[in-house]
mmCIF file of C-alpha atoms in Angstrom:
data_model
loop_
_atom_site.group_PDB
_atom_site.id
_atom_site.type_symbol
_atom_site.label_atom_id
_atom_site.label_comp_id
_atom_site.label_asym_id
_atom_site.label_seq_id
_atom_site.Cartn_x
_atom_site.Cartn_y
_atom_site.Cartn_z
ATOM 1 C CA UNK A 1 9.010 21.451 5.016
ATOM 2 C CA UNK A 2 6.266 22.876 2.806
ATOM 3 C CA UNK A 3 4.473 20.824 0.046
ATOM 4 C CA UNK A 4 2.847 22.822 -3.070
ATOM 5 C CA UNK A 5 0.095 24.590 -1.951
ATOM 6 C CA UNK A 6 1.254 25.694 1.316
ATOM 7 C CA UNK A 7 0.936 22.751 3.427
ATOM 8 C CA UNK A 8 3.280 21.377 6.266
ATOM 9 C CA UNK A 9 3.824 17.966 5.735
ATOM 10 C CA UNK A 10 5.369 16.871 9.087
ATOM 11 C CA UNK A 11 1.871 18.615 10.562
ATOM 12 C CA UNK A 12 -0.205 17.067 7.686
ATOM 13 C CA UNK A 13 1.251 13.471 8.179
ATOM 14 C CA UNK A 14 2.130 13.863 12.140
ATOM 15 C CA UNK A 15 5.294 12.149 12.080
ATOM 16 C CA UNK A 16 8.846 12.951 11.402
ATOM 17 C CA UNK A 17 10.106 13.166 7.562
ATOM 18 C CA UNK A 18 10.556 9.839 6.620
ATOM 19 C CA UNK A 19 13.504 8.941 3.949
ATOM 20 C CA UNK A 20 12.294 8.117 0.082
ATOM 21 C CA UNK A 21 12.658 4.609 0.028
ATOM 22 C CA UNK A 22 11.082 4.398 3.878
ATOM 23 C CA UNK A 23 8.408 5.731 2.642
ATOM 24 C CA UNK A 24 7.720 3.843 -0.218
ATOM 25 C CA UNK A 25 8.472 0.492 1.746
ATOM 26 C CA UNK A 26 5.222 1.182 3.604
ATOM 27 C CA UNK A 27 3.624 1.818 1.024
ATOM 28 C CA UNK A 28 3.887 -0.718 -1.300
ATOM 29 C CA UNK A 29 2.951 -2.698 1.033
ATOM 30 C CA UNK A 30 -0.619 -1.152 1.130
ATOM 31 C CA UNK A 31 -0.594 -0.527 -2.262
ATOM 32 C CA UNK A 32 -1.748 -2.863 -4.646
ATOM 33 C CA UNK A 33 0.640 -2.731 -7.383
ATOM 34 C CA UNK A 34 2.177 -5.984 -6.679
ATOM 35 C CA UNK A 35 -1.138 -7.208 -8.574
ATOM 36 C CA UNK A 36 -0.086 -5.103 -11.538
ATOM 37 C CA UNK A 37 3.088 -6.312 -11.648
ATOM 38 C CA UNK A 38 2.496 -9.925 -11.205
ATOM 39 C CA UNK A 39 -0.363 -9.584 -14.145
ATOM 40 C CA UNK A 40 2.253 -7.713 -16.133
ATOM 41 C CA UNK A 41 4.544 -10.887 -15.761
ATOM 42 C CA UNK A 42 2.047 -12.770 -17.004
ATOM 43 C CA UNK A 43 1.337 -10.364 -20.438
ATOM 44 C CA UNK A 44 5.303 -11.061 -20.741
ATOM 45 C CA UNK A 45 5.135 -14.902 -20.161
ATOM 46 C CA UNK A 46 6.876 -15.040 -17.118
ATOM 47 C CA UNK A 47 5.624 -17.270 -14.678
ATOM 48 C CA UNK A 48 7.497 -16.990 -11.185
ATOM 49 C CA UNK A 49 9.315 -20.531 -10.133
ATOM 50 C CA UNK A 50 9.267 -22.434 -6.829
ATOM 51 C CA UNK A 51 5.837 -22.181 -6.265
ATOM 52 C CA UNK A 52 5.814 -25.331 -4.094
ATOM 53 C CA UNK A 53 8.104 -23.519 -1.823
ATOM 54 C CA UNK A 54 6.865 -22.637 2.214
ATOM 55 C CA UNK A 55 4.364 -19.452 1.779
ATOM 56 C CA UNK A 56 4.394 -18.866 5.403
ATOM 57 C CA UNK A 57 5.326 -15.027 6.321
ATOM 58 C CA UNK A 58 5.932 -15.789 9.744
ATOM 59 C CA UNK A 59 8.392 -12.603 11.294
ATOM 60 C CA UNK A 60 9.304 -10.902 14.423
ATOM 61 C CA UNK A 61 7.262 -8.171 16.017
ATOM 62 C CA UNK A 62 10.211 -4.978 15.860
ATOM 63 C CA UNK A 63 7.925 -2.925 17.700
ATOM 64 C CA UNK A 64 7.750 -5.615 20.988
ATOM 65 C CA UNK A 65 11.548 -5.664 20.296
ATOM 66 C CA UNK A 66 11.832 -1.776 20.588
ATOM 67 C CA UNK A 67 9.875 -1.710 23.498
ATOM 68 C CA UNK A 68 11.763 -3.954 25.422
ATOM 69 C CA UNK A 69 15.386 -3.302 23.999
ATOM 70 C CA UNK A 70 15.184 0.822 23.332
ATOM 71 C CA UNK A 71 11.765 1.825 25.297
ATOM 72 C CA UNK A 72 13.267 5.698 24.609
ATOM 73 C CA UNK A 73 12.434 4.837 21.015
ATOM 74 C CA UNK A 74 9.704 2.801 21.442
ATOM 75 C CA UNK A 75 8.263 6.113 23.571
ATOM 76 C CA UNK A 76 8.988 8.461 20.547
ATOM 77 C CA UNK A 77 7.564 5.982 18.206
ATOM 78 C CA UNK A 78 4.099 6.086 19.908
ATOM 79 C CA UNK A 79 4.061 9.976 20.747
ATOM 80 C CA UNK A 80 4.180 10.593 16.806
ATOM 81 C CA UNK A 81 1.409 7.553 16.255
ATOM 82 C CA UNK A 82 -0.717 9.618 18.560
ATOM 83 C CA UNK A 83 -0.172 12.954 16.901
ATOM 84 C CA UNK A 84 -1.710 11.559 13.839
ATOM 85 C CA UNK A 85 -5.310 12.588 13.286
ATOM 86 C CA UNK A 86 -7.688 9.525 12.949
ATOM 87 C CA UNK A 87 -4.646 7.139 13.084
ATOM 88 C CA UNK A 88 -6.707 5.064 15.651
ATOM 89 C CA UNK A 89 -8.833 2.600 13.720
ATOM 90 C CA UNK A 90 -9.259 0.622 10.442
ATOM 91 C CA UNK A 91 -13.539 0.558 10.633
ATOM 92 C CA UNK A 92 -15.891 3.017 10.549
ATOM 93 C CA UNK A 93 -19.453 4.213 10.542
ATOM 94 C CA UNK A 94 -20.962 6.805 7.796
ATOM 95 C CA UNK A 95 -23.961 8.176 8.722
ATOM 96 C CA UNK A 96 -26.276 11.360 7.043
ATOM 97 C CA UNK A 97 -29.397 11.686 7.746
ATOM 98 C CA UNK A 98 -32.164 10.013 5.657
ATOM 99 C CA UNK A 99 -29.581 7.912 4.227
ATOM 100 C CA UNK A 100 -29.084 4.058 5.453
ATOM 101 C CA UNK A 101 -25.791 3.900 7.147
ATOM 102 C CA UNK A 102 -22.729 2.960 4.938
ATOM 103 C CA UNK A 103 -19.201 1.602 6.221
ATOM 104 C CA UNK A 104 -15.204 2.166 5.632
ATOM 105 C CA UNK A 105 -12.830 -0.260 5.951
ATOM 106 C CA UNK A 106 -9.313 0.349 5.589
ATOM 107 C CA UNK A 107 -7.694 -2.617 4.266
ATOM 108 C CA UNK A 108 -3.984 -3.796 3.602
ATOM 109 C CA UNK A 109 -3.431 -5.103 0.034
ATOM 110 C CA UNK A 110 -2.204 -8.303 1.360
ATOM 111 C CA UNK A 111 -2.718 -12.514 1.429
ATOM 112 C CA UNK A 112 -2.462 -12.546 5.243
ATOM 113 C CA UNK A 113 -5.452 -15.169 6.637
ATOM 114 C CA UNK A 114 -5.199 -12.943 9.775
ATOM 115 C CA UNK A 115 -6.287 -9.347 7.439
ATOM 116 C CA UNK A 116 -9.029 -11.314 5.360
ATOM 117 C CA UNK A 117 -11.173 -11.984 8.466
ATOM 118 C CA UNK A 118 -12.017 -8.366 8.988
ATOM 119 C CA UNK A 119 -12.424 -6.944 12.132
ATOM 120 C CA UNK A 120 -15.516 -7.228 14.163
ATOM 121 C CA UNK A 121 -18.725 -6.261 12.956
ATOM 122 C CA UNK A 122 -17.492 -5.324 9.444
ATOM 123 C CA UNK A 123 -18.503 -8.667 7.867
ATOM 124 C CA UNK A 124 -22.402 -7.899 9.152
ATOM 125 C CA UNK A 125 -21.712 -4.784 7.164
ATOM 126 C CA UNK A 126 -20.565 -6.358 4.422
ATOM 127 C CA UNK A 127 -23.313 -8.079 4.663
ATOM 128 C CA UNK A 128 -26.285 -5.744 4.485
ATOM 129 C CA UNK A 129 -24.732 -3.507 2.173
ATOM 130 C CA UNK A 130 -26.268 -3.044 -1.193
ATOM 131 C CA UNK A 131 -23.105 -1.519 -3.000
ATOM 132 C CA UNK A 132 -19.443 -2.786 -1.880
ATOM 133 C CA UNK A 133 -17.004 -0.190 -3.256
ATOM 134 C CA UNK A 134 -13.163 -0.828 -3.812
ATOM 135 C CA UNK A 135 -10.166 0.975 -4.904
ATOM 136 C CA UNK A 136 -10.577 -0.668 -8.373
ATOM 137 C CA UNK A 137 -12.791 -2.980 -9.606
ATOM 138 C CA UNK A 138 -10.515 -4.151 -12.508
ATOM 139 C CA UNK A 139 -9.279 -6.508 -9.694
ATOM 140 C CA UNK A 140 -12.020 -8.736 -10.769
ATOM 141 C CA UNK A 141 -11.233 -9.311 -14.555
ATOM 142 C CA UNK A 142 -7.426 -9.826 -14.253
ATOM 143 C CA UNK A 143 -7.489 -10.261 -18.134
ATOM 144 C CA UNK A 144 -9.132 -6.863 -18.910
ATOM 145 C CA UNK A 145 -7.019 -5.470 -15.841
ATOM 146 C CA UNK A 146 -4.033 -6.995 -17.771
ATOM 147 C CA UNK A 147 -5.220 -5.276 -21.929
ATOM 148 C CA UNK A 148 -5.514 -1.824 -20.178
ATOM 149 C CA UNK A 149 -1.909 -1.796 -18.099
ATOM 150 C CA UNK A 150 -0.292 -3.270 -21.734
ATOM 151 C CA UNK A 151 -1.733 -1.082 -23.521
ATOM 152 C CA UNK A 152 0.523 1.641 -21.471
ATOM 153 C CA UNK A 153 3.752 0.029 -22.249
ATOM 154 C CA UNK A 154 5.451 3.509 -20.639
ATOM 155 C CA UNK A 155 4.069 3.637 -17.626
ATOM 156 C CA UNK A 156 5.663 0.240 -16.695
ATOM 157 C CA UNK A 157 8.533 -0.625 -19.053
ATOM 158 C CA UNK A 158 11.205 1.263 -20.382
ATOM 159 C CA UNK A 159 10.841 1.911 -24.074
ATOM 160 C CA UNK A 160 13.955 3.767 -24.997
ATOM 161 C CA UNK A 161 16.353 0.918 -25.379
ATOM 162 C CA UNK A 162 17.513 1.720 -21.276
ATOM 163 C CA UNK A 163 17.475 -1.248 -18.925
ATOM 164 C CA UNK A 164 17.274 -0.841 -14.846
ATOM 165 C CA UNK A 165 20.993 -2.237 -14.305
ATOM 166 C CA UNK A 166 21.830 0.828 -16.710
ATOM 167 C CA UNK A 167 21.477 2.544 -12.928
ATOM 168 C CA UNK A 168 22.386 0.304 -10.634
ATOM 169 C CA UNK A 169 25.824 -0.170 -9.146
ATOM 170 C CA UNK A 170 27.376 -3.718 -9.269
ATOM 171 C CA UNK A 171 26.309 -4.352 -6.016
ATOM 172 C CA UNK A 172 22.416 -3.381 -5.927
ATOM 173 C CA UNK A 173 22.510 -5.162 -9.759
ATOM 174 C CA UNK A 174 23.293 -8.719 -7.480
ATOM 175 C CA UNK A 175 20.781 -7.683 -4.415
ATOM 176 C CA UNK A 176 18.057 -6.626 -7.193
ATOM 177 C CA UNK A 177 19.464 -10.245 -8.937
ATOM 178 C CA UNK A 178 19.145 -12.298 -5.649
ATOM 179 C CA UNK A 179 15.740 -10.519 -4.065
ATOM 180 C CA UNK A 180 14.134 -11.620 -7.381
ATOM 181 C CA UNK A 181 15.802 -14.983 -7.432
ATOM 182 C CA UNK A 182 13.952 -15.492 -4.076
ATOM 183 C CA UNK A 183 10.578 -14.599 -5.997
ATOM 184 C CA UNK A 184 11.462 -17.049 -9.009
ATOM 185 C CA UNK A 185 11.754 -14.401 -10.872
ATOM 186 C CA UNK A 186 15.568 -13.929 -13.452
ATOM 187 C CA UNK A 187 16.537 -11.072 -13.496
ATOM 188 C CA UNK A 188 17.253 -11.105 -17.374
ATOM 189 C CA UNK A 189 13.446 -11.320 -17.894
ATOM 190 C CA UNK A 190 12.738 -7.855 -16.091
ATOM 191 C CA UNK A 191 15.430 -5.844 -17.041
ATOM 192 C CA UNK A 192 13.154 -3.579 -19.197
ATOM 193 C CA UNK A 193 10.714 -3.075 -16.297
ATOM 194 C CA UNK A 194 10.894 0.453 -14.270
ATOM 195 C CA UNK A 195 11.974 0.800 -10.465
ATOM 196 C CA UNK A 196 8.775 1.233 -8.721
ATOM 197 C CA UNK A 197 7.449 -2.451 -10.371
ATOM 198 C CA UNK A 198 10.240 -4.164 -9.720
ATOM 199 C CA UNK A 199 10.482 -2.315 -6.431
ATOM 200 C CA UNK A 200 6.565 -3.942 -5.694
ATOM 201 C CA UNK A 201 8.406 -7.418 -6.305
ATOM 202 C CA UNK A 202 10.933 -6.924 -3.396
ATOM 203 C CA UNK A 203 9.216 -4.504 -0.826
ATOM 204 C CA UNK A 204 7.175 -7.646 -0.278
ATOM 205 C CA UNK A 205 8.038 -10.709 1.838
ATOM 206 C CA UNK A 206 9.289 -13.443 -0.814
ATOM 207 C CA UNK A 207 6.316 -15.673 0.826
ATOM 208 C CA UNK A 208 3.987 -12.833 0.390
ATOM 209 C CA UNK A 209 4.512 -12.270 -3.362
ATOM 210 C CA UNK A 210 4.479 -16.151 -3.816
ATOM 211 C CA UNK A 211 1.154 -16.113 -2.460
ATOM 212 C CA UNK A 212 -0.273 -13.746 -4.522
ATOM 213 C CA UNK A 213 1.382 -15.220 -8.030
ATOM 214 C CA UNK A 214 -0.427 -18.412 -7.251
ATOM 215 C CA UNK A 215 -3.457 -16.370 -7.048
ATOM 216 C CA UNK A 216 -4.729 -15.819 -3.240
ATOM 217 C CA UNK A 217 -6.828 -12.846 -2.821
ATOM 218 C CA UNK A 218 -5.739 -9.905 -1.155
ATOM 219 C CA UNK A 219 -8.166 -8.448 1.139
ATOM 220 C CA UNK A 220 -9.904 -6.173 -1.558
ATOM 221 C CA UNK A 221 -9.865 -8.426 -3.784
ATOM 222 C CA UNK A 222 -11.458 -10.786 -1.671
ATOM 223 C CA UNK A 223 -14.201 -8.020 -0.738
ATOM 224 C CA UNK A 224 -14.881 -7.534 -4.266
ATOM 225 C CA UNK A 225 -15.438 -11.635 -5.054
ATOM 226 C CA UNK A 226 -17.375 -12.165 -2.123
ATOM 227 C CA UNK A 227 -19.406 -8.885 -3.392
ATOM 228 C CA UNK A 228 -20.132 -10.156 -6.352
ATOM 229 C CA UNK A 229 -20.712 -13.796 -5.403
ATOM 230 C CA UNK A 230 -23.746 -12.417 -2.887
ATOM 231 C CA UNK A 231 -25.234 -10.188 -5.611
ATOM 232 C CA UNK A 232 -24.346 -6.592 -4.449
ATOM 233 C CA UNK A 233 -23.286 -3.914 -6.859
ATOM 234 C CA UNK A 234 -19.452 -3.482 -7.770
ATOM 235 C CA UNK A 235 -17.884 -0.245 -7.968
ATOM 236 C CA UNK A 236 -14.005 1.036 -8.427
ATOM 237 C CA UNK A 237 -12.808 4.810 -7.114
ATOM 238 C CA UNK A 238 -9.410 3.976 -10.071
ATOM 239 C CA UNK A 239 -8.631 2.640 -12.548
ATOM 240 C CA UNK A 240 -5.215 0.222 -12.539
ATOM 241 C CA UNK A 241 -3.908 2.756 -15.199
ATOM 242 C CA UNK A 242 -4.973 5.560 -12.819
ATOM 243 C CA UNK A 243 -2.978 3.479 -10.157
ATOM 244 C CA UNK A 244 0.272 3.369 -12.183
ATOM 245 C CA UNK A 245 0.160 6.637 -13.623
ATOM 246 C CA UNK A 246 0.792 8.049 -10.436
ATOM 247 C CA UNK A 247 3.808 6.295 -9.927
ATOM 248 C CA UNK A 248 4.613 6.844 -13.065
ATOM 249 C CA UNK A 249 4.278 10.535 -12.369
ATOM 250 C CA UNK A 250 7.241 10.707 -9.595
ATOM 251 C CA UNK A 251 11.049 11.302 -10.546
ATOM 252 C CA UNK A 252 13.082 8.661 -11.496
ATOM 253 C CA UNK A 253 15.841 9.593 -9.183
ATOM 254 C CA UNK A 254 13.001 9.183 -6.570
ATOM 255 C CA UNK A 255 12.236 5.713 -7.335
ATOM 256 C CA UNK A 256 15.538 4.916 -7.817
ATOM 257 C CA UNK A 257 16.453 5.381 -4.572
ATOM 258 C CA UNK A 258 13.435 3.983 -3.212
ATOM 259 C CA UNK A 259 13.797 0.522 -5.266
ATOM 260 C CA UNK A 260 17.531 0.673 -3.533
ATOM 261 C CA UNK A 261 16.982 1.762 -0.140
ATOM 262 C CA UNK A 262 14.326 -1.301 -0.363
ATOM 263 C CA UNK A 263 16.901 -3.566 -1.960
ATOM 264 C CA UNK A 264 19.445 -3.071 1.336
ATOM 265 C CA UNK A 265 16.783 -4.282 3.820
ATOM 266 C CA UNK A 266 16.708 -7.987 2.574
ATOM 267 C CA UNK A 267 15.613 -10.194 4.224
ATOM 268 C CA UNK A 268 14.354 -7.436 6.994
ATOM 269 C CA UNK A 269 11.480 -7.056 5.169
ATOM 270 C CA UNK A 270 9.577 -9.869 6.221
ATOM 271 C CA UNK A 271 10.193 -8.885 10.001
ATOM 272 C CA UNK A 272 8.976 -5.106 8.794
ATOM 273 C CA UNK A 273 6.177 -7.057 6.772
ATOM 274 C CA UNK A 274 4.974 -8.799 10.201
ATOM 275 C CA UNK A 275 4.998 -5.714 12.149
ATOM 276 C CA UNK A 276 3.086 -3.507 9.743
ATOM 277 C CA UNK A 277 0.708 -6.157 9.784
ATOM 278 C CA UNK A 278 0.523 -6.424 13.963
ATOM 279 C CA UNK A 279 0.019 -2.825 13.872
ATOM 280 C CA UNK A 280 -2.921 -3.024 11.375
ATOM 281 C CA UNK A 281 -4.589 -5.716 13.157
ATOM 282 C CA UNK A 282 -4.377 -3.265 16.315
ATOM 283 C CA UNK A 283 -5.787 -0.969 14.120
ATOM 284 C CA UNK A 284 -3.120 1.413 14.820
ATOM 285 C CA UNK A 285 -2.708 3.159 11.673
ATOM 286 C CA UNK A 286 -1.294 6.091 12.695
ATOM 287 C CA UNK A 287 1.623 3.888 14.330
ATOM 288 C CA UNK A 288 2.941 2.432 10.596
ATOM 289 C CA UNK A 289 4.888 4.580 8.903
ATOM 290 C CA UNK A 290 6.700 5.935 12.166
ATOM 291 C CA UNK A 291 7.440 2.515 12.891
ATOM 292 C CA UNK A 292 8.788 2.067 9.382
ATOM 293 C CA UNK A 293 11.244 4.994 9.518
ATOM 294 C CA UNK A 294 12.302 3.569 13.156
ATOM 295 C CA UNK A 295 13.225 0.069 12.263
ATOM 296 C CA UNK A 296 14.985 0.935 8.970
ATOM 297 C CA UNK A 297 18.626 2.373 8.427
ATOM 298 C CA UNK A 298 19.104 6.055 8.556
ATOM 299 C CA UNK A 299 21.521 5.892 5.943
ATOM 300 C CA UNK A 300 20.526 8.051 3.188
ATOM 301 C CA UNK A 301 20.018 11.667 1.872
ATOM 302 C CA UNK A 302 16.460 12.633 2.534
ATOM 303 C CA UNK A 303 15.147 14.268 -0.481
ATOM 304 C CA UNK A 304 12.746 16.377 0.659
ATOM 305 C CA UNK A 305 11.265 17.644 -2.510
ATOM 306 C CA UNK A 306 11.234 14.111 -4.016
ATOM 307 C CA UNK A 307 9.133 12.998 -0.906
ATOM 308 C CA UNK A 308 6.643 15.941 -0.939
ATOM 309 C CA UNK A 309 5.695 14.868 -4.769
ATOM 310 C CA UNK A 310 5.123 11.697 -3.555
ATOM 311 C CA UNK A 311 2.880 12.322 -0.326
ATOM 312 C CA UNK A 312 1.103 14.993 -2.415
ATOM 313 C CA UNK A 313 0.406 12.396 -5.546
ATOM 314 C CA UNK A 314 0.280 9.682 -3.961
ATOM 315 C CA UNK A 315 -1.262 9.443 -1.180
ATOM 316 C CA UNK A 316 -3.514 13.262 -1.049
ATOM 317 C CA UNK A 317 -4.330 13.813 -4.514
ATOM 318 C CA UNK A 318 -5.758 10.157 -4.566
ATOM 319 C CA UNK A 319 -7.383 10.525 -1.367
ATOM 320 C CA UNK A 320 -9.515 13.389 -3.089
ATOM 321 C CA UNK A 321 -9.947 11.405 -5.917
ATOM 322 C CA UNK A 322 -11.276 8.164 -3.529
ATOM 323 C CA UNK A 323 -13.957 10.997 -1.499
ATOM 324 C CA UNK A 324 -15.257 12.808 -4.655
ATOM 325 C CA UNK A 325 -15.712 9.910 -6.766
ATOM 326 C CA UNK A 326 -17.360 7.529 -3.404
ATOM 327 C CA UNK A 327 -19.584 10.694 -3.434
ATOM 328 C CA UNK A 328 -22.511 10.013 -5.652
ATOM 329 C CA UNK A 329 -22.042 6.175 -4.148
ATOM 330 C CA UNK A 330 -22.530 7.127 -0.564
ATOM 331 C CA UNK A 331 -25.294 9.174 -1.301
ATOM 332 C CA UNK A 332 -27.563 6.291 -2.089
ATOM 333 C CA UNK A 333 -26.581 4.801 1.500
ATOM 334 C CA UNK A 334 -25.897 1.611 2.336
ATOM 335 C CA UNK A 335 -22.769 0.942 0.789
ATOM 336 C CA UNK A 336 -19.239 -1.246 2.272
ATOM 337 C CA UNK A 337 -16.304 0.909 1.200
ATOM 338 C CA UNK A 338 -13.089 -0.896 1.368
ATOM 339 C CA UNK A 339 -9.712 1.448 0.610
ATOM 340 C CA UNK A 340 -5.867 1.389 1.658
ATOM 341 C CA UNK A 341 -5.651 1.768 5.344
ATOM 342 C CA UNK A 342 -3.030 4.931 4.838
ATOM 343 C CA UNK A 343 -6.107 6.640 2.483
ATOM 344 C CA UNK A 344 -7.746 7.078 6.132
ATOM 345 C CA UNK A 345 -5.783 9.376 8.507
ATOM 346 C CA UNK A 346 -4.732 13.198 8.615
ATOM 347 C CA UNK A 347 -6.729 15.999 7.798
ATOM 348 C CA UNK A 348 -6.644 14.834 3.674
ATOM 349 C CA UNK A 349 -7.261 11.651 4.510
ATOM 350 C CA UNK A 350 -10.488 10.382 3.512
ATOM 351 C CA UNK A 351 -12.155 10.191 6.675
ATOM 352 C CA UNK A 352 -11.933 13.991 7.045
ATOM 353 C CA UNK A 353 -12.598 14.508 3.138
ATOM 354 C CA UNK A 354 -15.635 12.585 3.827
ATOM 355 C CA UNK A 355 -16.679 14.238 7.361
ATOM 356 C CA UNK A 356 -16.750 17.822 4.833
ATOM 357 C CA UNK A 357 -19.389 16.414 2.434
ATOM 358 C CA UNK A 358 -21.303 16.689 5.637
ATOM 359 C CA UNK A 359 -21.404 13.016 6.766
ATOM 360 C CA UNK A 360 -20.632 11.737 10.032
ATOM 361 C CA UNK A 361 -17.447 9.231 10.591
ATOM 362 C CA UNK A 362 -17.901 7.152 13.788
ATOM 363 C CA UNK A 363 -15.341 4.643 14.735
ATOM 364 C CA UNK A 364 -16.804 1.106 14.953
ATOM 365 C CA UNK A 365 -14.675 -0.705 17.814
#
């Protein structure tokens, strides 16, 4: 298939066309909106119950199991991983010369002890940077984060008297009902809120989104305190409203189907959750979303133009955004950039974008 402006997404991504809701499944899990939502709970007064409940996000490793159970598939799954361009690695190496190097790290927006630690060598970056760069700054100042998203009721509520379950069959009404049940979360406080928040409540491990309303940092986030508790400068490539708009931006139908497709994994999620996460820590990249679309049902309608608006806005047009606006940042040198793992690969990813402003990427590791 063909995105706007000519390009081939199965070449541009390297893997086979995933389904909507596949899609957004690994996403959301390296996207930070879960922050937003939670901080949009809190503008509402909603505080998410059973906090003293186990926050352990313990799962099984699907790809081990595909490997040993359907090594066919497990083959497949790794010939697309390889086809990916710079799908090896989360940590990398910017160099130009007469500029003090600078660093990348691809991150996952998640609570995981096992993600915070970095891997090695990135914390001596971290360290002797001047300038630590993150997706958004407005992590920092969840209050002024929290002014900004309300004062875009649109973007994340629906303001025409129309509630979700208005589009829900009985059925996904009780699995939306019981996913946020698991999160403490009644589903009679949220019915105003639009599919791709409430979808950022359930594509997330119940233990994981526990975690993060009790306040543990996320990997970025945690780059960004650290940053400013040592000093160094603090600088965001988006804003949160930036961040939302472009969900925002997608069909409805789209994340319709995405928040149900997500809704009939259940408890799978945590197992999908655990894997993603192995995969990161392997820093195989380029191995996540083929894994996704191999562990999850194949029992929808692929809407091809529906996925092609969201590769394009979510994922490219924001990886240009990330490059041009780390531009002027970069070229001071010495600088720890720290951006969703997914940003990095294909030939729009910003490892490439990067590589054309004439600096050189190395793979650290």
């Amino acid at each position: 298939m063909t995105m706007a402006g000519g390009l081939n997404t199965e070449r541009l991504l390297g893997w086979r066309l995933p389904s909507p809701g596949n899609t957004m499944l690994g996403l959301c899990a390296l996207f930070n909106i879960t922050l937003l939502a939670i901080l949009l709970l809190t503008l509402l007064g909603i505080k998410p119950a059973h906090a003293q409940e186990d926050l352990s996000c313990v799962g099984q490793d699907l790809v081990e199991i595909m490997q040993r159970d359907e090594p066919q598939k497990y083959q497949n799954l790794q010939a697309e991983a390889d086809k990916v361009l710079n799908g090896k690695g989360t940590f990398w190496r910017i160099e130009k010369d007469g500029l003090a190097p600078s660093y990348l790290l691809g991150t996952m927006h998640v609570t995981d002890p096992r993600v915070l630690k970095m891997p090695k060598g990135a914390q001596e970056a971290f360290a002797s940077a001047k300038t630590v760069v993150v997706e958004s700054d407005e992590i920092l100042d969840e209050q002024k984060a929290a002014v900004a998203i309300f004062a875009r009721p649109d973007l994340s509520m629906f303001i025409d008297g129309k509630s979700i379950t208005d589009m829900l069959s009985t059925q996904d009404k009780q699995r939306l009902e019981d996913g946020l049940k698991q999160r403490g979360i009644p589903l009679v406080s949220v019915l105003k809120m639009k599919p791709w928040i409430l979808a950022s409540f359930v594509a997330l491990p119940a233990c994981e989104f526990k975690r993060k309303a009790q306040g543990a940092s996320f990997l970025d986030k945690k780059i960004a305190e650290d940053g400013v508790a040592s000093g160094k400068s603090i600088k965001g490539l988006e804003t949160l409203v930036e961040q939302i708009q472009a969900m925002a931006d997608l069909p409805m139908d789209f994340h319709m189907k995405a928040l149900v497709e997500t809704l009939s994994l259940g408890d799978r999620m945590q197992d999908i959750m655990w894997t993603m996460t192995d995969l990161y820590l392997q820093e195989n990249v380029g191995a996540i979303m083929p894994m996704v679309t191999a562990v999850t049902p194949e029992n929808s309608d692929t809407d091809e133009d529906g996925y092609a608006s969201f590769e394009k806005r979510i994922i490219t047009d924001r990886n240009h955004v990330m490059a041009g606006r780390a531009a002027p940042l970069l070229a001071q040198g010495s600088v720890f950039m720290a951006v969703g793992a997914l940003h990095l690969p294909d030939e729009e990813g910003v490892i490439e974008l990067l590589r054309k402003q004439g600096y050189t990427l190395t793979r650290v590791n």
